[in-house]
Short mmCIF file of C-alpha atoms in Angstrom, two decimals:
data_model
loop_
_atom_site.label_atom_id
_atom_site.label_comp_id
_atom_site.label_asym_id
_atom_site.label_seq_id
_atom_site.Cartn_x
_atom_site.Cartn_y
_atom_site.Cartn_z
CA MET W 1 -0.01 -0.02 0.02
CA SER W 2 1.31 3.46 -0.82
CA GLY W 3 0.33 7.08 -0.66
CA ASN W 4 -1.13 7.00 -4.18
CA THR W 5 -3.32 3.96 -3.50
CA ILE W 6 -6.54 5.88 -4.17
CA THR W 7 -5.52 6.83 -7.64
CA HIS W 8 -5.21 3.34 -9.15
CA ASP W 9 -7.90 1.75 -11.17
CA VAL W 10 -9.73 5.06 -11.65
CA ALA W 11 -9.68 4.62 -15.32
CA ALA W 12 -11.10 1.18 -15.05
CA ALA W 13 -13.83 2.46 -12.81
CA GLY W 14 -14.66 5.10 -15.38
CA GLU W 15 -15.21 2.49 -17.97
CA ARG W 16 -18.07 0.80 -16.04
CA THR W 17 -21.52 1.88 -16.91
CA GLY W 18 -24.90 1.47 -15.36
CA THR W 19 -27.24 -1.26 -16.27
CA THR W 20 -30.96 -2.12 -16.17
CA ARG W 21 -32.85 -5.02 -14.67
CA GLY W 22 -33.46 -6.39 -18.14
CA THR W 23 -29.80 -6.65 -19.18
CA SER W 24 -28.31 -7.96 -15.88
CA VAL W 25 -28.84 -10.62 -13.24
CA THR W 26 -28.35 -10.97 -9.48
CA HIS W 27 -25.12 -12.38 -8.01
CA HIS W 28 -27.04 -15.56 -7.04
CA ARG W 29 -28.24 -16.08 -10.62
CA ALA W 30 -24.83 -15.28 -12.07
CA ALA W 31 -23.04 -17.73 -9.74
CA ARG W 32 -25.50 -20.49 -10.83
CA GLU W 33 -25.04 -19.76 -14.56
CA LEU W 34 -21.27 -19.74 -14.06
CA GLY W 35 -21.33 -23.03 -12.12
CA LEU W 36 -19.82 -21.57 -9.03
CA ARG W 37 -20.66 -21.77 -5.34
CA ARG W 38 -21.60 -18.38 -3.99
CA SER W 39 -18.35 -18.07 -2.02
CA GLU W 40 -16.40 -18.83 -5.21
CA PHE W 41 -18.40 -16.33 -7.17
CA ASP W 42 -17.89 -13.59 -4.52
CA LEU W 43 -14.20 -14.22 -4.66
CA ALA W 44 -14.17 -14.07 -8.48
CA VAL W 45 -15.87 -10.64 -8.18
CA HIS W 46 -13.37 -9.69 -5.47
CA LEU W 47 -10.44 -10.48 -7.80
CA GLY W 48 -11.93 -8.65 -10.79
CA ARG W 49 -12.53 -11.79 -12.76
CA VAL W 50 -16.25 -11.05 -13.00
CA ARG W 51 -17.34 -7.49 -13.59
CA THR W 52 -20.34 -6.07 -11.86
CA VAL W 53 -22.22 -2.82 -12.22
CA GLY W 54 -24.51 -0.66 -10.10
CA ASP W 55 -28.24 -1.28 -10.21
CA ASP W 56 -30.21 1.71 -11.79
CA ALA W 57 -33.09 0.88 -9.60
CA GLY W 58 -31.05 1.44 -6.43
CA GLY W 59 -30.49 -2.23 -5.43
CA GLY W 60 -27.22 -4.05 -4.90
CA ARG W 61 -24.65 -4.55 -7.68
CA ARG W 62 -25.63 -6.84 -10.55
CA VAL W 63 -23.79 -8.80 -13.32
CA PRO W 64 -24.43 -7.86 -17.00
CA ARG W 65 -25.45 -10.72 -19.16
CA ASP W 66 -22.74 -9.93 -21.61
CA GLU W 67 -20.18 -10.31 -18.81
CA ILE W 68 -21.55 -13.83 -18.14
CA ASP W 69 -21.23 -14.53 -21.85
CA ARG W 70 -17.62 -13.32 -21.86
CA VAL W 71 -16.67 -15.44 -18.87
CA ARG W 72 -18.34 -18.55 -20.31
CA ALA W 73 -16.54 -18.08 -23.62
CA ALA W 74 -13.01 -17.92 -22.08
CA ASP W 75 -10.59 -20.80 -22.68
CA GLY W 76 -10.85 -23.55 -20.15
CA PHE W 77 -14.16 -22.52 -18.71
CA PRO W 78 -15.28 -23.61 -16.08
CA GLU W 79 -12.23 -25.46 -14.73
CA ALA W 80 -9.89 -22.49 -15.22
CA LEU W 81 -12.19 -20.15 -13.44
CA ARG W 82 -12.65 -22.54 -10.47
CA ALA W 83 -8.93 -22.98 -10.19
CA ALA W 84 -8.40 -19.22 -10.19
CA VAL W 85 -10.74 -18.73 -7.23
CA ARG W 86 -9.76 -21.80 -5.24
CA ALA W 87 -8.93 -20.64 -1.70
CA VAL W 88 -7.20 -22.93 0.84
CA GLY W 89 -6.24 -22.75 4.52
CA THR W 90 -2.92 -23.26 6.20
CA THR W 91 -2.93 -27.08 6.22
CA GLU W 92 -3.90 -27.50 2.58
CA GLY W 93 -1.70 -24.55 1.56
CA ALA W 94 1.29 -26.13 3.26
CA ALA W 95 0.67 -29.42 1.44
CA LEU W 96 0.43 -27.61 -1.91
CA MET W 97 3.80 -25.99 -1.25
CA ASP W 98 5.32 -29.20 0.25
CA VAL W 99 6.33 -27.43 3.52
CA THR W 100 5.35 -27.86 7.14
CA THR W 101 2.46 -25.85 8.49
CA ALA W 102 4.84 -24.03 10.80
CA ARG W 103 7.00 -22.86 7.88
CA PHE W 104 3.88 -21.86 5.93
CA THR W 105 2.69 -19.80 8.85
CA ARG W 106 6.06 -18.13 9.17
CA LEU W 107 6.06 -17.19 5.45
CA ALA W 108 2.51 -15.70 5.83
CA ARG W 109 3.44 -13.75 8.97
CA LEU W 110 6.48 -12.32 7.09
CA GLY W 111 4.10 -11.05 4.33
CA LEU W 112 5.44 -13.38 1.63
CA LEU W 113 2.00 -15.15 1.32
CA VAL W 114 -0.94 -12.78 1.12
CA PRO W 115 -4.31 -14.00 2.45
CA VAL W 116 -7.38 -13.36 0.25
CA LYS W 117 -10.08 -14.06 2.94
CA PHE W 118 -10.51 -14.72 6.60
CA TYR W 119 -13.13 -15.81 9.04
CA VAL W 120 -13.41 -16.41 12.73
CA ASN W 121 -14.21 -19.95 13.68
CA ARG W 122 -16.26 -21.20 16.62
CA TYR W 123 -13.12 -21.27 18.81
CA ARG W 124 -12.65 -17.54 18.18
CA ALA W 125 -9.55 -18.18 16.06
CA VAL W 126 -8.82 -16.33 12.90
CA VAL W 127 -8.69 -18.73 9.92
CA TRP W 128 -6.77 -17.20 6.88
CA LEU W 129 -7.39 -18.36 3.36
CA TYR W 130 -5.01 -18.16 0.44
CA LEU W 131 -5.35 -18.48 -3.34
CA ALA W 132 -4.08 -21.90 -4.28
CA ALA W 133 -2.84 -20.60 -7.60
CA GLU W 134 -0.65 -17.94 -5.92
CA LEU W 135 0.85 -20.59 -3.55
CA GLN W 136 1.72 -22.86 -6.41
CA GLN W 137 3.33 -19.90 -8.23
CA PHE W 138 5.39 -19.04 -5.13
CA ARG W 139 6.56 -22.68 -4.79
CA THR W 140 7.66 -22.89 -8.53
CA ASP W 141 9.65 -19.65 -8.43
CA GLU W 142 13.33 -20.63 -8.00
CA ARG W 143 14.03 -17.42 -6.05
CA ASN W 144 11.96 -18.82 -3.20
CA THR W 145 13.76 -22.15 -2.89
CA ALA W 146 15.85 -21.04 0.12
CA LEU W 147 12.72 -19.87 1.93
CA LEU W 148 10.95 -23.20 1.32
CA LYS W 149 13.84 -25.53 2.21
CA GLY W 150 16.56 -23.61 3.98
CA ARG W 151 16.82 -21.99 7.38
CA THR W 152 14.93 -18.80 7.82
CA PRO W 153 17.43 -15.87 7.77
CA GLU W 154 18.36 -14.55 11.10
CA GLY W 155 16.90 -11.10 10.50
CA LEU W 156 13.50 -12.55 9.61
CA ARG W 157 13.70 -14.84 12.65
CA GLU W 158 14.23 -11.86 14.86
CA GLN W 159 11.15 -10.10 13.40
CA LEU W 160 9.05 -13.18 14.01
CA GLY W 161 10.29 -13.36 17.55
CA GLU W 162 9.18 -9.80 18.08
CA GLY W 163 5.64 -10.73 17.05
CA LEU W 164 5.65 -9.61 13.44
CA ASP W 165 2.42 -10.65 11.63
CA LEU W 166 1.65 -8.93 8.33
CA ARG W 167 -1.36 -11.09 7.47
CA PRO W 168 -4.01 -8.57 8.67
CA ARG W 169 -2.21 -5.65 6.97
CA ASN W 170 -1.73 -7.53 3.69
CA TRP W 171 -5.40 -8.63 3.72
CA ARG W 172 -6.49 -4.92 4.31
CA GLY W 173 -4.33 -3.83 1.35
CA ARG W 174 -5.90 -6.48 -0.89
CA HIS W 175 -9.41 -5.71 0.35
CA LEU W 176 -8.97 -1.98 -0.34
CA GLY W 177 -8.03 -2.76 -3.92
CA PHE W 178 -11.31 -4.68 -4.22
CA LEU W 179 -13.34 -1.82 -2.71
CA LEU W 180 -11.78 0.68 -5.04
CA ARG W 181 -12.57 -1.49 -8.09
CA GLN W 182 -16.18 -1.54 -7.06
CA ALA W 183 -16.39 2.21 -6.37
CA ASP W 184 -17.77 4.17 -9.29
CA ASP W 185 -18.10 7.55 -7.53
CA PRO W 186 -15.33 9.77 -5.99
CA TRP W 187 -17.16 9.75 -2.65
CA ALA W 188 -17.41 5.99 -2.79
CA ARG W 189 -13.65 5.76 -3.34
CA ALA W 190 -12.98 8.03 -0.37
CA ALA W 191 -15.39 5.98 1.73
CA ALA W 192 -13.45 2.83 0.72
CA VAL W 193 -10.30 4.28 2.20
CA ALA W 194 -12.15 5.52 5.31
CA SER W 195 -13.55 2.08 5.94
CA LEU W 196 -10.11 0.90 7.07
CA LEU W 197 -9.68 3.72 9.58
CA ASP W 198 -11.30 4.11 13.04
CA ALA W 199 -13.74 6.92 13.71
CA ALA W 200 -11.24 9.09 15.52
CA GLU W 201 -8.82 9.08 12.56
CA ILE W 202 -11.62 9.85 10.15
CA SER W 203 -12.77 12.80 12.24
CA ASP W 204 -9.22 14.14 12.52
CA VAL W 205 -8.74 14.05 8.69
CA VAL W 206 -12.28 15.04 7.59
CA THR W 207 -13.18 17.87 9.91
CA ASP W 208 -16.34 18.93 8.13
CA PRO W 209 -19.26 17.06 9.75
CA TYR W 210 -21.34 17.19 6.54
CA GLU W 211 -18.54 15.57 4.57
CA ARG W 212 -18.25 12.87 7.24
CA SER W 213 -21.96 12.33 7.05
CA HIS W 214 -21.72 12.00 3.25
CA LEU W 215 -18.88 9.48 3.60
CA ARG W 216 -21.07 7.31 5.80
CA ARG W 217 -23.63 7.07 3.01
CA PHE W 218 -21.08 5.45 0.80
CA ARG W 219 -19.35 3.28 3.45
CA PRO W 220 -19.09 -0.23 2.09
CA ALA W 221 -20.75 -2.92 4.17
CA ARG W 222 -18.53 -5.14 6.20
CA ALA W 223 -18.78 -8.94 6.34
CA VAL W 224 -20.58 -10.16 9.43
CA HIS W 225 -18.48 -12.17 11.88
CA GLY W 226 -20.62 -13.29 14.78
CA SER W 227 -23.34 -11.29 16.48
CA PRO W 228 -22.73 -7.57 17.11
CA GLY W 229 -20.54 -7.01 20.16
CA SER W 230 -19.51 -10.63 20.40
CA PRO W 231 -15.85 -11.62 20.83
CA ALA W 232 -15.79 -12.85 17.20
CA ALA W 233 -17.15 -9.51 15.93
CA GLN W 234 -14.60 -7.60 18.00
CA LEU W 235 -11.73 -9.69 16.71
CA ALA W 236 -12.88 -9.15 13.11
CA GLU W 237 -13.16 -5.42 13.76
CA GLU W 238 -9.55 -5.36 14.86
CA ILE W 239 -8.50 -7.05 11.62
CA VAL W 240 -10.38 -4.75 9.32
CA THR W 241 -9.17 -1.56 11.08
CA ALA W 242 -5.67 -0.35 10.41
CA GLY W 243 -3.40 -0.27 13.43
CA ASP W 244 0.22 0.04 12.30
CA PRO W 245 1.28 3.70 12.63
CA ASP W 246 2.76 3.88 9.10
CA GLU W 247 -0.22 2.19 7.58
CA VAL W 248 -2.55 4.64 9.37
CA ASP W 249 -0.48 7.60 8.05
CA TRP W 250 -0.74 6.28 4.47
CA LEU W 251 -4.40 5.80 4.72
CA ARG W 252 -4.91 9.25 6.32
CA SER W 253 -2.98 10.78 3.39
CA ASP W 254 -5.02 8.77 0.85
CA LEU W 255 -8.33 9.77 2.59
CA ALA W 256 -7.38 13.47 2.57
CA ALA W 257 -6.49 13.36 -1.16
CA ALA W 258 -9.66 11.28 -1.99
CA VAL W 259 -11.95 13.66 -0.12
CA ALA W 260 -10.38 16.69 -1.85
CA THR W 261 -11.00 15.03 -5.18
CA ALA W 262 -14.60 14.12 -4.30
CA ARG W 263 -15.15 17.67 -3.05
CA ARG W 264 -14.01 19.11 -6.45
CA HIS W 265 -16.20 16.64 -8.26
CA ARG W 266 -19.38 17.31 -6.10
CA PRO W 267 -19.42 19.02 -2.73
CA ALA W 268 -21.10 17.21 0.14
CA PRO W 269 -24.86 18.25 0.44
CA ARG W 270 -25.71 20.73 3.16
CA PRO W 271 -29.10 21.77 4.48
CA ALA W 272 -30.52 25.04 3.21
CA THR W 273 -30.28 27.53 6.15
CA HIS W 274 -30.64 31.35 6.39
CA GLY W 275 -28.03 31.67 9.07
CA VAL W 276 -24.88 29.86 10.22
CA PRO W 277 -25.38 26.09 9.55
CA HIS W 278 -25.30 23.78 12.53
CA PRO W 279 -23.50 20.45 12.28
CA PRO W 280 -25.67 17.32 11.78
CA GLY W 281 -27.52 16.38 14.91
CA PRO W 282 -30.23 17.77 17.17
CA GLU W 283 -30.81 21.45 16.78
CA PRO W 284 -29.89 23.37 20.03
CA LEU W 285 -32.66 25.09 21.79
CA PRO W 286 -32.72 28.93 21.59
CA ARG W 287 -31.17 30.58 24.62
CA GLU W 288 -34.55 32.01 25.83
CA THR W 289 -36.30 28.63 25.56
CA ALA W 290 -33.49 26.47 26.96
CA GLU W 291 -35.63 25.58 29.98
CA PRO W 292 -37.99 22.76 28.99
CA VAL W 293 -41.69 23.66 29.12
CA PRO W 294 -43.95 21.00 30.62
CA PRO W 295 -46.92 19.82 28.65
CA GLU W 296 -50.28 21.50 29.07
CA GLY W 297 -52.94 19.55 30.98
CA GLU W 298 -54.83 19.44 34.22
CA ASN W 299 -51.70 18.65 36.16
CA ALA W 300 -49.49 21.16 34.50
CA ALA W 301 -48.47 24.06 36.67
CA PRO W 302 -49.59 27.54 35.45
CA ARG W 303 -46.88 29.64 33.93
CA ALA W 304 -47.33 32.11 36.71
CA ALA W 305 -46.48 29.53 39.32
CA ARG W 306 -43.26 28.79 37.59
CA GLN W 307 -42.09 32.38 37.78
CA PRO W 308 -43.24 33.67 41.22
CA GLY W 309 -40.49 36.34 41.42
CA ARG W 310 -41.39 38.09 38.19
CA LEU W 311 -45.13 38.05 38.88
CA SER W 312 -44.94 39.20 42.51
CA GLY W 313 -42.93 42.21 41.34
CA LEU W 314 -45.49 42.89 38.57
CA PHE W 315 -48.42 42.71 41.00
CA GLY W 316 -46.56 45.08 43.31
CA ARG W 317 -46.07 47.65 40.56
CA LEU W 318 -49.76 47.44 39.63
CA ARG W 319 -50.85 47.95 43.26
CA ARG W 320 -48.61 51.05 43.57
CA ARG W 321 -50.03 52.47 40.38
CA GLU W 322 -53.63 51.96 41.65
CA SER W 323 -52.88 53.53 45.08
#
């Protein structure tokens, strides 16, 4: 990930056009027509192997029928497509690379193997998944022979001993690329970057409350891991939120640039007001009505009883005038 992350794939995003219900299908229908399980299809979309477009009617993203025809006409379909989206865990991945699971885990923690998915199992452990095709490519590259068979270099062993684990960060970088490919609006691209930062960082970078509110409209939905507030959900939240200081700095820089671009393209909407606009939220009571007024009714105290000081002075002045 780098400071210019937000700028890549903008041209590709511009080539995508809207679609109508008559010329596109849902993800479920597209997966069935392509002979993929839904998880495989979602990964194909994630990797950019199946193009999707926004729904003109305001629903979720859909798959154009001509895209289904293109994928089906590709050489080796459907076996080649299934092989491209095959994801494996640590045990199967180690077997594919002919290494122990311990060595496989070390390579992944060092950032040499990049996960494509993760989930939290019933034991509250994070399970990382990798593309089988990428693991096989890593194994066949002669430059990696020493890493697969030899002793791990001392410098790398020291980093591992200090707790280095680049799997979450590498997954976030990969996931951001997916979100940017799906974003077809400058505010959506800014929201994609913001989705990897915590709320405090976003507020620090985007100081305008109306722009923050607009960003929330485009915030991509996060995958559900357990019930809200559960340990599994909290663990997943830690993974999807950047924590490394340098990564946070890069994302902050990307977010600032993305919001500036979106602002030039289309400023965030603001309510029409005749005076100084208030930030989103409950309107403050005017100073003279700051004290709540109880409802009218048979048990409501008369207004005079709530202001005895003012009325007693008024009656006194009237008596003096009459006398």
